[in-house]
mmCIF file of C-alpha atoms and ligand atoms in Angstrom:
data_model
loop_
_atom_site.group_PDB
_atom_site.id
_atom_site.type_symbol
_atom_site.label_atom_id
_atom_site.label_comp_id
_atom_site.label_asym_id
_atom_site.label_seq_id
_atom_site.Cartn_x
_atom_site.Cartn_y
_atom_site.Cartn_z
ATOM 1 C CA MET A 863 79.151 -98.900 77.623
ATOM 2 C CA ARG A 864 81.920 -101.309 78.054
ATOM 3 C CA LYS A 865 85.131 -99.217 78.467
ATOM 4 C CA VAL A 866 87.129 -96.376 76.908
ATOM 5 C CA ASP A 867 88.101 -98.130 73.553
ATOM 6 C CA HIS A 868 90.608 -95.618 72.367
ATOM 7 C CA ILE A 869 91.811 -91.973 72.999
ATOM 8 C CA GLY A 870 92.048 -90.014 69.428
ATOM 9 C CA ILE A 871 94.557 -87.684 68.975
ATOM 10 C CA ALA A 872 95.260 -85.394 66.191
ATOM 11 C CA VAL A 873 98.752 -84.770 65.014
ATOM 12 C CA SER A 874 100.192 -83.000 61.694
ATOM 13 C CA ASN A 875 102.699 -85.388 61.452
ATOM 14 C CA LEU A 876 102.612 -88.946 61.769
ATOM 15 C CA ASP A 877 106.476 -90.007 61.601
ATOM 16 C CA THR A 878 106.860 -86.881 64.032
ATOM 17 C CA ALA A 879 104.798 -88.079 66.737
ATOM 18 C CA LEU A 880 105.607 -91.753 66.208
ATOM 19 C CA GLN A 881 109.498 -90.500 67.224
ATOM 20 C CA PHE A 882 107.799 -89.549 70.346
ATOM 21 C CA TYR A 883 105.023 -92.476 71.414
ATOM 22 C CA ARG A 884 107.208 -95.166 70.185
ATOM 23 C CA ASP A 885 110.676 -94.171 70.050
ATOM 24 C CA VAL A 886 110.781 -91.973 73.530
ATOM 25 C CA LEU A 887 108.233 -93.681 75.637
ATOM 26 C CA GLY A 888 108.648 -96.964 73.754
ATOM 27 C CA MET A 889 105.107 -97.699 72.789
ATOM 28 C CA GLU A 890 104.313 -100.796 70.744
ATOM 29 C CA VAL A 891 102.546 -99.440 66.933
ATOM 30 C CA THR A 892 100.447 -102.472 66.109
ATOM 31 C CA ALA A 893 98.843 -101.188 62.745
ATOM 32 C CA ILE A 894 99.144 -98.328 60.650
ATOM 33 C CA GLU A 895 95.821 -98.078 58.416
ATOM 34 C CA GLU A 896 94.493 -95.874 56.088
ATOM 35 C CA VAL A 897 90.694 -95.183 56.336
ATOM 36 C CA PRO A 898 90.060 -93.534 52.928
ATOM 37 C CA GLU A 899 86.141 -92.349 53.822
ATOM 38 C CA GLN A 900 87.883 -90.593 57.091
ATOM 39 C CA LYS A 901 90.624 -89.037 55.130
ATOM 40 C CA ILE A 902 92.762 -90.020 57.920
ATOM 41 C CA LYS A 903 95.752 -92.104 58.225
ATOM 42 C CA ALA A 904 96.073 -94.143 61.806
ATOM 43 C CA ALA A 905 98.450 -95.519 64.175
ATOM 44 C CA ILE A 906 97.166 -97.271 66.822
ATOM 45 C CA ILE A 907 98.980 -97.858 69.972
ATOM 46 C CA PRO A 908 97.586 -100.330 72.811
ATOM 47 C CA VAL A 909 97.946 -98.782 76.418
ATOM 48 C CA GLY A 910 96.271 -102.041 78.642
ATOM 49 C CA GLU A 911 92.889 -102.310 77.608
ATOM 50 C CA SER A 912 92.338 -99.074 75.515
ATOM 51 C CA LYS A 913 94.493 -97.617 72.690
ATOM 52 C CA ILE A 914 95.495 -94.710 71.586
ATOM 53 C CA GLU A 915 94.858 -93.649 67.727
ATOM 54 C CA LEU A 916 97.176 -91.355 66.422
ATOM 55 C CA LEU A 917 95.541 -89.610 63.671
ATOM 56 C CA GLU A 918 96.930 -87.734 60.781
ATOM 57 C CA ALA A 919 94.688 -86.016 57.596
ATOM 58 C CA THR A 920 95.556 -87.607 54.138
ATOM 59 C CA SER A 921 93.908 -84.577 52.781
ATOM 60 C CA PRO A 922 93.102 -80.539 53.259
ATOM 61 C CA GLU A 923 89.318 -81.590 53.239
ATOM 62 C CA SER A 924 90.132 -84.398 56.361
ATOM 63 C CA PRO A 925 88.152 -84.057 59.024
ATOM 64 C CA VAL A 926 91.128 -84.150 61.185
ATOM 65 C CA ALA A 927 92.975 -81.610 59.290
ATOM 66 C CA LYS A 928 89.921 -78.940 59.936
ATOM 67 C CA PHE A 929 90.295 -79.633 63.697
ATOM 68 C CA ILE A 930 93.972 -79.274 63.743
ATOM 69 C CA ASP A 931 93.659 -75.932 61.545
ATOM 70 C CA SER A 932 91.092 -74.337 64.139
ATOM 71 C CA ARG A 933 92.675 -75.508 67.549
ATOM 72 C CA GLY A 934 95.885 -76.975 66.630
ATOM 73 C CA GLU A 935 96.990 -80.767 67.263
ATOM 74 C CA GLY A 936 95.238 -82.464 70.386
ATOM 75 C CA ILE A 937 92.453 -84.841 71.707
ATOM 76 C CA HIS A 938 90.501 -85.453 68.882
ATOM 77 C CA HIS A 939 87.752 -87.593 70.530
ATOM 78 C CA ILE A 940 86.889 -90.342 73.229
ATOM 79 C CA ALA A 941 85.665 -93.724 71.762
ATOM 80 C CA LEU A 942 83.619 -95.887 74.259
ATOM 81 C CA GLN A 943 82.520 -99.297 73.149
ATOM 82 C CA VAL A 944 79.760 -100.944 73.494
ATOM 83 C CA SER A 945 77.442 -103.887 72.541
ATOM 84 C CA GLY A 946 74.595 -103.314 70.595
ATOM 85 C CA LEU A 947 75.264 -100.090 68.706
ATOM 86 C CA GLU A 948 72.215 -99.849 66.686
ATOM 87 C CA SER A 949 69.861 -100.019 69.135
ATOM 88 C CA ILE A 950 72.078 -97.337 71.388
ATOM 89 C CA LEU A 951 71.713 -95.281 68.235
ATOM 90 C CA SER A 952 67.948 -95.488 67.944
ATOM 91 C CA HIS A 953 67.792 -95.160 72.194
ATOM 92 C CA LEU A 954 70.262 -91.780 71.972
ATOM 93 C CA ALA A 955 68.107 -90.678 68.964
ATOM 94 C CA GLU A 956 64.254 -91.168 71.057
ATOM 95 C CA LYS A 957 66.147 -88.670 73.870
ATOM 96 C CA GLY A 958 67.075 -86.072 71.324
ATOM 97 C CA VAL A 959 71.105 -86.399 71.381
ATOM 98 C CA ARG A 960 72.284 -85.209 68.350
ATOM 99 C CA LEU A 961 73.952 -87.424 66.300
ATOM 100 C CA ILE A 962 76.857 -87.608 63.207
ATOM 101 C CA ASP A 963 76.148 -90.830 62.389
ATOM 102 C CA LYS A 964 72.304 -91.954 62.933
ATOM 103 C CA GLU A 965 73.716 -95.660 61.203
ATOM 104 C CA PRO A 966 76.973 -97.201 62.582
ATOM 105 C CA ARG A 967 79.586 -97.064 59.396
ATOM 106 C CA ILE A 968 82.897 -98.846 59.132
ATOM 107 C CA GLY A 969 85.777 -97.601 60.899
ATOM 108 C CA ALA A 970 89.535 -98.300 61.246
ATOM 109 C CA GLY A 971 89.906 -102.091 62.186
ATOM 110 C CA GLY A 972 86.674 -103.004 60.675
ATOM 111 C CA ASN A 973 84.747 -101.927 63.806
ATOM 112 C CA LYS A 974 81.434 -100.823 63.299
ATOM 113 C CA ILE A 975 81.472 -97.052 64.598
ATOM 114 C CA ALA A 976 78.968 -93.981 65.041
ATOM 115 C CA PHE A 977 79.988 -90.396 66.229
ATOM 116 C CA LEU A 978 77.888 -88.103 68.512
ATOM 117 C CA HIS A 979 78.295 -84.445 68.019
ATOM 118 C CA PRO A 980 80.010 -82.877 70.743
ATOM 119 C CA LYS A 981 76.955 -80.166 70.919
ATOM 120 C CA SER A 982 75.309 -83.089 73.079
ATOM 121 C CA THR A 983 78.168 -84.363 74.887
ATOM 122 C CA ASN A 984 79.584 -81.432 76.307
ATOM 123 C CA GLY A 985 81.919 -80.522 73.427
ATOM 124 C CA VAL A 986 83.839 -83.784 73.443
ATOM 125 C CA LEU A 987 83.553 -85.719 69.931
ATOM 126 C CA MET A 988 82.427 -89.467 71.258
ATOM 127 C CA GLU A 989 82.649 -92.180 69.143
ATOM 128 C CA LEU A 990 80.643 -95.206 69.736
ATOM 129 C CA CYS A 991 82.434 -98.551 68.541
ATOM 130 C CA GLU A 992 81.809 -102.221 68.427
ATOM 131 C CA PRO A 993 84.309 -104.827 67.926
ATOM 132 C CA GLU A 994 82.881 -107.130 64.944
ATOM 133 C CA GLN A 995 83.212 -110.042 68.147
ATOM 134 C CA ALA A 996 82.093 -107.737 70.762
ATOM 135 C CA GLY A 997 79.294 -110.416 71.545
ATOM 136 C CA ASP A 998 81.591 -113.255 72.301
ATOM 137 C CA LYS A 999 82.906 -111.685 75.644
HETATM 138 ZN ZN1 LIG B 564 88.672 -93.370 66.714
#
């Protein structure tokens, strides 16, 4: 586990959220990206070594839409940056950890990502992510 890569925040409306994060807090948005597989639009806002990822659902079937329906806006997941995602996932599976993704998939920014089930992480949806060039650092 290298660092907190980002914190995902579910928002009902990205433009409204950006009026706060960008215009009031003065933070810089470095990317706005649609991830069709997850039916979301994400705004990436770097904070030092980490990022805030604002997530807006692009469809009512999006996991983010379901999250907001049941819990309202708020922290949706915490992402830890790792190296060796595949071997970490098989280690976790051996230990009986519930995995949402047994194999890595491609998330925002082309990173390899996998989610762990909140039942195994004290109620926090946890994402493990590995940037393509993580091995270089
Ligand atoms: Zn994320």
